[in-house]
Amino acid sequence: MTDEHSTPPDADLPEQLRVRRAKRAELLEQGIDPYPVEAGRTHTLREVRDSHPDLPPDTATGDRVAVAGRVMFQRNTGKLCFATLREGDGTELQAMLSLADVGEETLASWKAVVDLGDIVLVEGEVITSRRGELSVSATSWRMLAKAVRPLPVAHRELSEETRVRQRYVDLIVRPRAREMVRARSTVLRTLRRVFEERDYIEVETPMLQVLHGGATARPFVTSSNALSQDLYLRIAPELFLKRAVVGGIERVFELNRVFRNEGIDSTHSPEFAMLEAYQAYATYDDMAELVRDLILESARAVFGSTVVTHADGTEHDLGKPWRSVTLHASVAEAVGQEVTIDTPAETLRRIAADHDIELKDSWAAGEIVLELFEKLVEHTLVEPTFVRDYPVEVRPLTRQHRDDPRLAEAWDLIIFGTELATAYSELVDPVEQRERLYRQSLLAAAGDPEAMQLDEDFLRAMEYGMPPTGGMGMGLDRLLMTLTGLGIRETILFPLVRAE
RNA sequence: GCGCCGUUAGCUCAAUUGGCAGAGCAGCUGGCUCUUAACCAGCGGGUUCGGGGUUCGAGUCCCUGACGGCGCACCA
């Protein structure tokens, strides 16, 4: 190890770090381990609180406990010290050290070495203070983990960057950060529960893939030394889940990470959690019912109700009936004139021009209608809305509509103006599927980085016969954003950040 | 990828026209046996993101790089 990489001498450290290291050293000199292996805790703060509700002020219970927690506030008078301890779930409890009970030496040592942020054990009697605060009145205390770096100011917001880069600090000082971790876990559990109740099987499919497919997006590329070839981090689990359906796993879902090498902003992360589910002998209508159940059950699990608060502060009851509208009808409503699958491209171009929407020359009617929807309609759909029946040219992997072959049996669920989930009646005709994938592979060969490669093995699977199947996809991070009204970096515990 | 804005004490932020770099919390010293963002008195703490330039003098102006935020593009 060179000097450059060794521990910097204390003299180079900021004052507060030096001071805390000195206190650690002081404990060691006294023969006290500042990081003992055995904590000796007998009760959690929560347990003490729960077992002593509503005590009147100035009560001595006679109950002896040893509690542990991080020191969040300190209020020291000459012969009486108060500290607020906090444990992982945010529960706080006051510790009191009185000269009369602990003696001069112990009190002095407490004042000398305990800083905000330290994790300590306090052993004593459960009492209430004269002001009525439930407390542990110490007979002894012990350092469990000396913090050598000071906590940030507890009563001011951390900067956005520090919150994301040092999430461990964010979790210590900001209750909402802790709540989000628990909300995410609750939603994960709830989604799995709903699937289990519907006899779905959870599977894990490859994240490292030899071929790039399943959606249109730019992949991350890596390489295998053993295979001497490039591998792709998956952009979607779709093609493997469909193989599973072919094999007879008729109700299957996967809830795990996908990776897309695209923009990073308040609604996009390069890695995000994707839920996809496929159900044999079901259609996109069945998947709509499933998705509604997944979202409502998640809301109930997190909030105890279906009412959620959007980023702008408005409350919305997701439990009310959800609207369903065709893509063309939604556009027609927005532009105030008839728009259907029969509307010619020239007419649609005129409508776009009237609304100052730029179009590519190569676009056909279907692509123009979708552009009109995205520019004029999508952001206006605040309440949950299924937008359904897209032109086939914009949904190349979806089965043709049973009533009109120019349409695809697909819907997007829009909430708060953004897409939350999508579903199809899946294309299961292997001949048709081969043609469409072949056209995609031509685009890929021509240099379109988002286009899929031709996956012969996937096509071979379909040739064995895939039952009529409904499929859905939903971003977990998006769901949490919808439920909590927060940005995507708040819903991900440790979002990707550039190295400092 | 392009444009705009930002980076100052451990944390959150000030600093007029280019003229001695400041506050609150945190820290240190002393005081205080019922505080709870405790209080009172005193003290210390800075490579003003890095590099270069203009100037008698740069936190401030110019060039350049790093990192971040917002907008656009792409996307779920």
Coordinates of C-alpha atoms (C1' of nucleotides) in Angstrom, one line a residue:
Chain A
M1 CA 0.0 0.0 0.0
T2 CA 1.4 3.4 -0.9
D3 CA 1.3 6.5 1.1
E4 CA -1.2 7.9 -1.3
H5 CA -3.7 5.2 -0.4
S6 CA -3.1 4.9 3.3
T7 CA -5.4 6.4 5.9
P8 CA -4.9 10.1 6.0
P9 CA -3.3 11.4 9.2
D10 CA -5.7 13.1 11.6
A11 CA -4.2 16.4 10.9
D12 CA -5.6 16.4 7.4
L13 CA -9.2 15.7 8.5
P14 CA -11.8 18.4 9.2
E15 CA -12.1 19.3 12.8
Q16 CA -15.3 17.5 13.6
L17 CA -13.9 14.2 12.2
R18 CA -10.7 14.6 14.2
V19 CA -12.7 15.3 17.4
R20 CA -14.8 12.2 17.0
R21 CA -11.8 10.0 16.2
A22 CA -10.2 11.3 19.4
K23 CA -13.2 10.3 21.4
R24 CA -13.0 6.8 19.9
A25 CA -9.3 6.7 20.8
E26 CA -10.2 7.9 24.3
L27 CA -12.6 5.0 24.9
L28 CA -9.9 2.5 23.7
E29 CA -7.4 4.0 26.1
Q30 CA -9.8 3.4 28.9
G31 CA -10.1 -0.2 27.8
I32 CA -13.6 0.3 26.5
D33 CA -14.4 -1.2 23.0
P34 CA -16.2 1.5 21.1
Y35 CA -17.7 -1.3 18.8
P36 CA -18.5 -4.2 21.1
V37 CA -19.7 -7.4 19.6
E38 CA -22.5 -8.1 22.1
A39 CA -25.1 -5.3 22.5
G40 CA -27.0 -6.6 25.5
R41 CA -30.3 -5.1 24.5
T42 CA -33.3 -6.6 26.3
H43 CA -36.2 -4.5 24.7
T44 CA -36.7 -2.6 21.5
L45 CA -37.8 1.0 21.9
R46 CA -41.1 0.0 20.2
E47 CA -41.6 -2.7 22.9
V48 CA -41.0 -0.2 25.7
R49 CA -43.4 2.2 24.1
D50 CA -46.1 -0.4 23.5
S51 CA -45.9 -1.9 27.0
H52 CA -46.2 1.5 28.7
P53 CA -49.0 3.5 27.1
D54 CA -50.5 6.6 28.7
L55 CA -48.4 6.8 31.9
P56 CA -49.1 10.0 33.9
P57 CA -46.1 12.4 34.3
D58 CA -43.4 11.6 37.0
T59 CA -44.2 7.9 37.2
A60 CA -41.7 5.2 38.2
T61 CA -42.7 1.8 36.9
G62 CA -40.0 -0.3 38.5
D63 CA -39.5 -2.1 35.0
R64 CA -35.8 -2.5 34.2
V65 CA -34.8 -2.6 30.5
A66 CA -31.7 -2.2 28.4
V67 CA -32.5 -0.3 25.2
A68 CA -30.4 0.7 22.2
G69 CA -30.6 3.3 19.5
R70 CA -29.0 6.1 17.7
V71 CA -28.6 9.4 19.6
M72 CA -30.7 11.9 17.6
F73 CA -30.9 14.8 20.1
Q74 CA -29.1 15.7 23.2
R75 CA -30.0 18.1 26.0
N76 CA -27.5 18.2 28.8
T77 CA -27.8 20.2 32.0
G78 CA -25.2 20.2 34.7
K79 CA -26.3 17.1 36.5
L80 CA -29.0 15.7 34.3
C81 CA -28.7 14.6 30.6
F82 CA -31.4 13.9 28.1
A83 CA -30.9 12.1 24.8
T84 CA -33.5 11.0 22.2
L85 CA -32.7 7.5 21.0
R86 CA -34.1 6.2 17.7
E87 CA -34.3 2.8 16.2
G88 CA -34.7 1.5 12.7
D89 CA -38.4 1.9 12.2
G90 CA -38.3 5.6 13.4
T91 CA -39.5 4.8 16.9
E92 CA -37.9 7.2 19.4
L93 CA -37.5 7.0 23.2
Q94 CA -35.9 9.4 25.7
A95 CA -32.9 8.3 27.8
M96 CA -32.2 10.2 31.0
L97 CA -28.9 10.2 32.9
S98 CA -29.1 11.7 36.4
L99 CA -26.0 12.3 38.5
A100 CA -27.8 10.8 41.5
D101 CA -28.4 7.5 39.7
V102 CA -25.3 7.0 37.6
G103 CA -22.6 8.7 39.6
E104 CA -20.1 11.4 38.7
E105 CA -17.7 9.3 36.6
T106 CA -20.4 7.7 34.3
L107 CA -22.2 11.0 33.7
A108 CA -18.9 12.8 32.9
S109 CA -17.9 10.1 30.5
W110 CA -21.3 10.3 28.8
K111 CA -20.9 14.0 28.3
A112 CA -17.4 13.6 27.1
V113 CA -17.7 10.9 24.4
V114 CA -21.3 10.8 23.3
D115 CA -22.1 12.7 20.1
L116 CA -25.2 13.0 17.9
G117 CA -25.3 9.9 15.7
D118 CA -23.6 7.5 18.1
I119 CA -25.4 4.2 18.8
V120 CA -25.6 3.5 22.5
L121 CA -27.1 1.1 25.0
V122 CA -28.9 2.6 28.0
E123 CA -29.8 0.3 30.9
G124 CA -32.3 1.5 33.6
E125 CA -35.8 1.9 34.7
V126 CA -38.8 2.9 32.6
I127 CA -40.2 6.1 33.9
T128 CA -41.9 9.3 32.8
S129 CA -40.3 12.6 33.2
R130 CA -42.0 15.5 35.1
R131 CA -43.1 16.7 31.7
G132 CA -44.6 13.3 31.0
E133 CA -42.1 12.0 28.4
L134 CA -41.7 8.2 28.5
S135 CA -38.0 7.6 29.3
V136 CA -35.4 5.1 30.4
S137 CA -33.7 6.5 33.5
A138 CA -30.2 5.1 33.3
T139 CA -28.2 3.2 35.9
S140 CA -25.5 2.6 33.3
W141 CA -24.8 3.1 29.6
R142 CA -22.5 1.7 27.0
M143 CA -21.2 2.8 23.6
L144 CA -22.3 0.3 20.9
A145 CA -21.0 2.1 17.9
K146 CA -19.1 5.4 17.9
A147 CA -19.9 7.6 14.9
V148 CA -16.8 9.3 13.7
R149 CA -18.7 11.4 11.1
P150 CA -21.3 14.0 12.2
L151 CA -24.9 13.7 11.2
P152 CA -26.3 16.5 9.0
V153 CA -28.6 19.1 10.5
A154 CA -31.7 17.1 11.4
H155 CA -34.2 19.9 10.8
R156 CA -33.2 21.0 7.4
E157 CA -33.6 19.1 4.1
L158 CA -30.5 17.5 2.8
S159 CA -29.7 18.6 -0.7
E160 CA -31.1 16.4 -3.5
E161 CA -27.7 15.1 -4.5
T162 CA -26.6 14.1 -1.0
R163 CA -30.0 12.3 -0.4
V164 CA -29.3 10.2 -3.5
R165 CA -25.6 9.7 -3.1
Q166 CA -25.7 9.0 0.6
R167 CA -29.0 7.3 1.0
Y168 CA -27.9 5.9 4.3
V169 CA -27.8 9.4 5.7
D170 CA -31.1 10.2 4.1
L171 CA -32.6 7.2 5.8
I172 CA -31.3 8.4 9.2
V173 CA -32.6 11.9 9.0
R174 CA -35.7 11.8 6.7
P175 CA -38.8 9.8 7.8
R176 CA -40.2 9.8 4.2
A177 CA -37.1 8.1 2.9
R178 CA -37.6 5.3 5.5
E179 CA -41.3 5.1 4.6
M180 CA -40.5 4.7 0.9
V181 CA -38.3 1.6 1.6
R182 CA -41.2 0.0 3.5
A183 CA -43.8 1.1 0.9
R184 CA -41.8 -0.5 -1.9
S185 CA -41.4 -3.7 0.1
T186 CA -45.1 -3.7 0.9
V187 CA -46.0 -3.3 -2.8
L188 CA -43.7 -6.1 -3.8
R189 CA -45.3 -8.4 -1.2
T190 CA -48.8 -7.4 -2.3
L191 CA -48.2 -8.0 -6.0
R192 CA -46.8 -11.4 -5.3
R193 CA -49.8 -12.2 -3.0
V194 CA -52.3 -11.2 -5.7
F195 CA -50.6 -13.4 -8.3
E196 CA -50.4 -16.3 -5.8
E197 CA -54.1 -16.0 -5.2
R198 CA -54.7 -16.3 -8.9
D199 CA -52.5 -19.4 -9.2
Y200 CA -49.6 -17.7 -11.0
I201 CA -46.1 -19.1 -10.8
E202 CA -43.1 -16.7 -10.4
V203 CA -40.1 -17.4 -12.5
E204 CA -36.7 -15.9 -13.2
T205 CA -35.5 -15.7 -16.8
P206 CA -32.1 -14.6 -18.1
M207 CA -30.9 -11.1 -17.5
L208 CA -27.8 -11.7 -19.7
Q209 CA -29.1 -12.5 -23.1
V210 CA -27.4 -13.6 -26.3
L211 CA -29.9 -11.8 -28.5
H212 CA -31.6 -8.4 -28.0
G213 CA -35.3 -8.5 -28.0
G214 CA -38.7 -8.3 -26.3
A215 CA -39.2 -4.6 -26.7
T216 CA -37.9 -1.7 -28.6
A217 CA -35.1 0.0 -26.6
R218 CA -31.4 0.4 -26.7
P219 CA -29.6 -2.3 -24.6
F220 CA -26.5 -2.3 -22.5
V221 CA -23.9 -4.5 -24.1
T222 CA -21.3 -6.5 -22.2
S223 CA -19.2 -9.5 -23.1
S224 CA -18.5 -13.0 -21.9
N225 CA -14.9 -14.1 -21.7
A226 CA -15.9 -17.8 -21.7
L227 CA -18.1 -17.5 -24.8
S228 CA -16.0 -14.9 -26.5
Q229 CA -19.1 -13.0 -27.5
D230 CA -21.2 -10.0 -26.7
L231 CA -24.1 -10.3 -24.3
Y232 CA -27.0 -7.9 -23.8
L233 CA -28.5 -7.0 -20.5
R234 CA -32.2 -7.6 -21.0
I235 CA -34.6 -4.9 -21.9
A236 CA -37.6 -7.1 -21.2
P237 CA -38.3 -10.7 -20.0
E238 CA -41.1 -11.1 -22.6
L239 CA -39.7 -13.6 -25.0
F240 CA -38.6 -16.0 -22.3
L241 CA -41.9 -15.7 -20.4
K242 CA -43.7 -16.6 -23.6
R243 CA -41.5 -19.7 -24.0
A244 CA -42.6 -20.7 -20.5
V245 CA -46.3 -20.4 -21.6
V246 CA -45.6 -22.6 -24.6
G247 CA -44.1 -25.1 -22.2
G248 CA -47.3 -25.2 -20.2
I249 CA -46.7 -22.7 -17.4
E250 CA -50.0 -21.2 -18.1
R251 CA -50.0 -18.4 -15.5
V252 CA -46.5 -17.0 -15.2
F253 CA -45.0 -13.7 -13.9
E254 CA -41.6 -12.2 -13.3
L255 CA -40.9 -9.2 -11.1
N256 CA -37.3 -8.1 -11.5
R257 CA -34.9 -5.7 -13.1
V258 CA -34.6 -4.7 -16.7
F259 CA -31.9 -2.4 -18.2
R260 CA -32.3 0.2 -20.9
N261 CA -29.4 2.3 -22.2
E262 CA -31.4 5.5 -22.6
G263 CA -32.1 8.8 -21.0
I264 CA -31.8 9.4 -17.2
D265 CA -34.2 11.9 -15.6
S266 CA -36.9 12.3 -12.9
T267 CA -39.0 9.5 -14.5
H268 CA -36.3 7.3 -16.1
S269 CA -33.7 5.1 -14.5
P270 CA -31.3 2.9 -16.6
E271 CA -32.2 -0.1 -14.4
F272 CA -35.8 -0.4 -13.2
A273 CA -38.0 -3.1 -11.8
M274 CA -40.5 -4.5 -14.4
L275 CA -43.5 -6.7 -13.8
E276 CA -44.6 -8.9 -16.7
A277 CA -47.4 -11.5 -16.5
Y278 CA -48.8 -13.9 -19.0
Q279 CA -52.0 -15.9 -18.7
A280 CA -53.0 -18.6 -21.2
Y281 CA -56.6 -18.6 -22.4
A282 CA -57.0 -15.0 -21.4
T283 CA -57.3 -11.7 -23.4
Y284 CA -56.3 -8.1 -22.8
D285 CA -59.7 -7.6 -21.1
D286 CA -58.7 -10.2 -18.5
M287 CA -55.4 -8.5 -18.0
A288 CA -57.1 -5.2 -17.4
E289 CA -59.0 -6.7 -14.6
L290 CA -55.8 -8.2 -13.2
V291 CA -53.9 -4.9 -13.4
R292 CA -56.7 -3.0 -11.7
D293 CA -56.6 -5.5 -8.9
L294 CA -52.8 -5.3 -8.6
I295 CA -52.9 -1.5 -8.3
L296 CA -55.8 -1.2 -5.9
E297 CA -54.5 -4.0 -3.6
S298 CA -51.1 -2.2 -3.6
A299 CA -52.7 1.1 -2.6
R300 CA -54.7 -0.6 0.1
A301 CA -51.6 -2.3 1.5
V302 CA -49.6 0.9 1.7
F303 CA -52.2 3.4 2.7
G304 CA -55.1 1.3 3.9
S305 CA -57.3 2.9 1.3
T306 CA -57.4 3.5 -2.5
V307 CA -57.0 7.2 -2.1
V308 CA -53.6 8.4 -3.3
T309 CA -52.0 11.9 -3.3
H310 CA -50.5 13.1 -6.6
A311 CA -47.3 15.2 -6.8
D312 CA -49.4 18.4 -7.1
G313 CA -51.1 17.6 -3.8
T314 CA -54.5 16.6 -5.2
E315 CA -56.2 13.5 -3.9
H316 CA -57.6 10.8 -6.2
D317 CA -59.6 7.7 -5.3
L318 CA -58.3 5.0 -7.6
G319 CA -61.2 2.8 -6.3
K320 CA -63.7 4.6 -8.5
P321 CA -64.6 2.9 -11.9
W322 CA -61.8 3.3 -14.5
R323 CA -62.6 4.7 -17.9
S324 CA -62.0 2.8 -21.0
V325 CA -61.7 4.5 -24.4
T326 CA -60.4 3.6 -27.8
L327 CA -57.3 5.4 -29.1
H328 CA -59.2 6.9 -32.0
A329 CA -62.1 8.1 -29.9
S330 CA -59.8 9.8 -27.4
V331 CA -58.1 11.7 -30.2
A332 CA -61.5 12.5 -31.8
E333 CA -62.7 14.0 -28.5
A334 CA -59.5 16.1 -28.2
V335 CA -59.6 17.6 -31.7
G336 CA -63.4 17.9 -31.9
Q337 CA -63.8 16.0 -35.1
E338 CA -64.3 12.4 -36.2
V339 CA -61.1 10.3 -36.1
T340 CA -61.4 6.6 -36.8
I341 CA -59.3 3.8 -38.3
D342 CA -60.7 4.9 -41.7
T343 CA -59.5 8.5 -41.4
P344 CA -56.9 9.0 -44.2
A345 CA -53.4 10.1 -43.4
E346 CA -53.9 13.4 -45.3
T347 CA -56.8 14.4 -43.0
L348 CA -54.7 13.5 -39.9
R349 CA -51.8 15.5 -41.2
R350 CA -54.1 18.5 -41.5
I351 CA -55.3 18.1 -37.9
A352 CA -51.7 17.8 -36.7
A353 CA -50.8 21.0 -38.6
D354 CA -53.8 22.8 -36.9
H355 CA -52.3 21.9 -33.6
D356 CA -48.6 22.7 -34.5
I357 CA -47.5 19.1 -34.2
E358 CA -44.6 18.1 -36.3
L359 CA -44.7 14.8 -38.1
K360 CA -42.2 12.6 -39.9
D361 CA -42.9 12.3 -43.7
S362 CA -42.6 8.6 -43.5
W363 CA -45.4 8.1 -41.0
A364 CA -48.6 6.3 -41.9
A365 CA -52.0 7.1 -40.5
G366 CA -51.4 4.8 -37.4
E367 CA -48.2 6.5 -36.4
I368 CA -49.8 10.0 -36.9
V369 CA -52.8 9.1 -34.7
L370 CA -50.4 7.9 -32.0
E371 CA -48.5 11.1 -32.2
L372 CA -51.7 13.1 -31.9
F373 CA -52.6 11.1 -28.8
E374 CA -49.3 11.6 -27.1
K375 CA -49.2 15.3 -27.8
L376 CA -52.8 16.2 -27.3
V377 CA -54.5 13.6 -25.1
E378 CA -52.1 11.6 -22.9
H379 CA -51.2 14.4 -20.4
T380 CA -54.9 15.2 -20.0
L381 CA -55.8 11.7 -18.7
V382 CA -55.5 12.2 -15.0
E383 CA -57.9 9.6 -13.7
P384 CA -57.1 6.0 -14.6
T385 CA -57.9 5.3 -18.2
F386 CA -57.5 2.3 -20.4
V387 CA -56.7 3.5 -23.9
R388 CA -57.2 0.6 -26.3
D389 CA -57.1 -0.7 -29.8
Y390 CA -54.0 0.7 -31.4
P391 CA -53.3 0.6 -35.1
V392 CA -51.2 -2.5 -35.9
E393 CA -48.3 -0.6 -37.3
V394 CA -47.5 0.9 -33.8
R395 CA -48.0 -2.4 -32.0
P396 CA -46.0 -4.9 -34.2
L397 CA -45.9 -7.7 -31.6
T398 CA -49.6 -7.7 -30.8
R399 CA -52.4 -9.9 -32.2
Q400 CA -54.8 -8.3 -34.7
H401 CA -58.1 -7.1 -33.3
R402 CA -60.9 -9.7 -33.6
D403 CA -63.2 -7.1 -35.1
D404 CA -60.8 -5.2 -37.4
P405 CA -57.5 -6.5 -38.6
R406 CA -56.1 -3.0 -39.0
L407 CA -56.2 -2.7 -35.2
A408 CA -54.3 -4.5 -32.4
E409 CA -55.8 -5.8 -29.2
A410 CA -53.6 -3.7 -26.9
W411 CA -54.2 -1.2 -24.2
D412 CA -52.2 1.3 -22.3
L413 CA -53.2 2.3 -18.8
I414 CA -52.8 6.1 -18.3
I415 CA -52.8 7.6 -14.8
F416 CA -51.8 11.2 -13.9
G417 CA -51.0 11.8 -17.6
T418 CA -48.4 9.0 -17.9
E419 CA -48.4 5.4 -19.0
L420 CA -48.3 3.0 -16.0
A421 CA -49.1 -0.3 -17.6
T422 CA -49.7 -2.0 -20.9
A423 CA -51.3 -5.3 -22.1
Y424 CA -51.9 -7.3 -25.2
S425 CA -53.8 -10.1 -26.5
E426 CA -50.6 -11.7 -27.5
L427 CA -49.7 -12.6 -31.1
V428 CA -49.4 -16.4 -31.2
D429 CA -49.4 -17.2 -34.9
P430 CA -45.8 -18.3 -35.6
V431 CA -45.9 -17.5 -39.3
E432 CA -47.1 -13.9 -38.7
Q433 CA -44.7 -13.5 -35.8
R434 CA -41.8 -14.6 -38.0
E435 CA -42.7 -12.0 -40.6
R436 CA -42.9 -9.2 -38.1
L437 CA -39.7 -10.1 -36.3
Y438 CA -38.0 -10.4 -39.7
R439 CA -39.0 -6.8 -40.5
Q440 CA -37.6 -5.8 -37.1
S441 CA -34.3 -7.6 -37.8
L442 CA -34.0 -5.8 -41.1
L443 CA -34.2 -2.5 -39.2
A444 CA -31.6 -3.7 -36.8
A445 CA -29.3 -4.8 -39.6
A446 CA -29.8 -1.4 -41.1
G447 CA -28.5 0.2 -37.9
D448 CA -31.6 0.9 -35.8
P449 CA -30.2 0.4 -32.3
E450 CA -33.6 -0.2 -30.8
A451 CA -34.8 -2.8 -33.3
M452 CA -35.0 -6.4 -32.2
Q453 CA -32.8 -9.2 -33.5
L454 CA -34.3 -12.3 -35.1
D455 CA -34.7 -14.8 -32.3
E456 CA -35.0 -18.2 -34.1
D457 CA -35.3 -20.1 -30.8
F458 CA -38.3 -17.9 -29.8
L459 CA -39.9 -18.5 -33.2
R460 CA -39.3 -22.3 -32.9
A461 CA -41.0 -22.3 -29.5
M462 CA -44.0 -20.5 -31.0
E463 CA -44.1 -23.1 -33.8
Y464 CA -44.9 -25.8 -31.2
G465 CA -48.1 -23.9 -30.5
M466 CA -48.8 -21.2 -28.0
P467 CA -52.3 -21.0 -26.5
P468 CA -54.3 -17.8 -26.9
T469 CA -52.6 -15.6 -24.2
G470 CA -53.1 -12.3 -22.5
G471 CA -49.9 -10.5 -21.4
M472 CA -49.3 -7.4 -19.3
G473 CA -46.3 -5.3 -18.2
M474 CA -46.0 -2.6 -15.5
G475 CA -43.0 -0.7 -14.1
L476 CA -42.8 -1.2 -10.4
D477 CA -41.0 2.2 -9.9
R478 CA -43.8 3.9 -11.9
L479 CA -46.4 2.2 -9.7
L480 CA -44.7 3.5 -6.6
M481 CA -44.4 7.0 -8.2
T482 CA -48.2 6.9 -8.9
L483 CA -49.0 5.8 -5.4
T484 CA -46.7 8.2 -3.6
G485 CA -46.4 11.2 -6.0
L486 CA -42.6 11.1 -5.8
G487 CA -39.9 11.0 -8.4
I488 CA -38.3 7.7 -9.6
R489 CA -35.0 8.4 -7.7
E490 CA -37.0 8.5 -4.5
T491 CA -38.6 5.1 -5.2
I492 CA -35.3 3.4 -5.8
L493 CA -33.2 2.9 -2.7
F494 CA -29.8 3.3 -4.4
P495 CA -30.3 4.8 -7.8
L496 CA -27.4 4.9 -10.2
V497 CA -25.2 8.0 -9.8
R498 CA -22.0 8.9 -11.5
A499 CA -18.9 8.2 -9.5
E500 CA -17.7 11.2 -7.4
Chain B
rG1 C1' -26.1 14.4 -27.2
rC2 C1' -27.6 20.2 -27.1
rG3 C1' -29.0 24.6 -24.1
rC4 C1' -29.6 27.2 -19.3
rC5 C1' -28.5 27.4 -14.1
rG6 C1' -25.6 25.8 -10.0
rU7 C1' -21.0 23.9 -6.8
rU8 C1' -18.7 28.6 -0.5
rA9 C1' -17.3 25.5 7.1
rG10 C1' -19.4 18.7 9.1
rC11 C1' -24.9 20.1 7.2
rU12 C1' -28.3 23.9 5.1
rC13 C1' -27.3 28.5 3.0
rA14 C1' -25.6 34.2 2.7
rA15 C1' -21.7 37.6 0.8
rU16 C1' -24.0 44.9 -2.8
rU17 C1' -20.1 47.4 -8.2
rG18 C1' -14.2 43.1 -8.4
rG19 C1' -12.1 45.5 -2.2
rC20 C1' -10.9 42.2 5.3
rA21 C1' -15.3 35.1 3.4
rG22 C1' -20.4 35.3 7.1
rA23 C1' -25.1 33.0 9.7
rG24 C1' -28.0 29.0 11.9
rC25 C1' -27.3 24.1 13.4
rA26 C1' -23.2 20.9 14.5
rG27 C1' -18.1 21.1 17.3
rC28 C1' -14.8 22.9 21.5
rU29 C1' -14.5 25.4 26.7
rG30 C1' -17.3 26.9 31.0
rG31 C1' -22.3 27.1 33.6
rC32 C1' -27.0 24.8 34.6
rU33 C1' -31.1 18.1 38.0
rC34 C1' -37.0 18.0 33.8
rU35 C1' -35.1 19.0 28.9
rU36 C1' -37.3 17.7 24.1
rA37 C1' -34.7 21.8 17.3
rA38 C1' -33.1 22.9 25.7
rC39 C1' -30.9 27.4 27.5
rC40 C1' -26.7 31.2 28.9
rA41 C1' -21.5 33.0 28.1
rG42 C1' -17.0 32.5 25.3
rC43 C1' -13.9 30.1 21.3
rG44 C1' -12.3 27.5 17.0
rG45 C1' -13.5 25.8 12.1
rG46 C1' -12.5 27.6 4.7
rU47 C1' -7.7 24.6 -1.3
rU48 C1' -15.0 29.4 -2.0
rC49 C1' -15.3 22.1 -7.1
rG50 C1' -10.2 21.4 -10.2
rG51 C1' -6.8 23.9 -13.8
rG52 C1' -5.5 28.3 -16.5
rG53 C1' -6.1 33.7 -17.5
rU54 C1' -7.4 39.2 -16.8
rU55 C1' -6.4 42.6 -12.6
rC56 C1' -2.8 46.4 -7.8
rG57 C1' -6.6 43.0 -5.9
rA58 C1' -11.1 37.4 -8.0
rG59 C1' -16.1 33.6 -4.2
rU60 C1' -17.5 37.5 -7.8
rC61 C1' -15.0 38.6 -14.6
rC62 C1' -13.0 35.3 -19.0
rC63 C1' -11.4 30.2 -20.9
rU64 C1' -11.4 25.0 -19.7
rG65 C1' -12.5 20.4 -17.1
rA66 C1' -15.4 17.5 -13.3
rC67 C1' -20.0 16.8 -10.8
rG68 C1' -25.2 18.1 -10.1
rG69 C1' -30.2 20.3 -11.3
rC70 C1' -33.8 21.9 -15.0
rG71 C1' -35.4 22.1 -20.2
rC72 C1' -35.1 19.8 -25.2
rA73 C1' -34.3 15.0 -27.7
rC74 C1' -35.1 9.6 -26.5
rC75 C1' -38.0 6.5 -23.5
rA76 C1' -41.3 3.1 -19.5

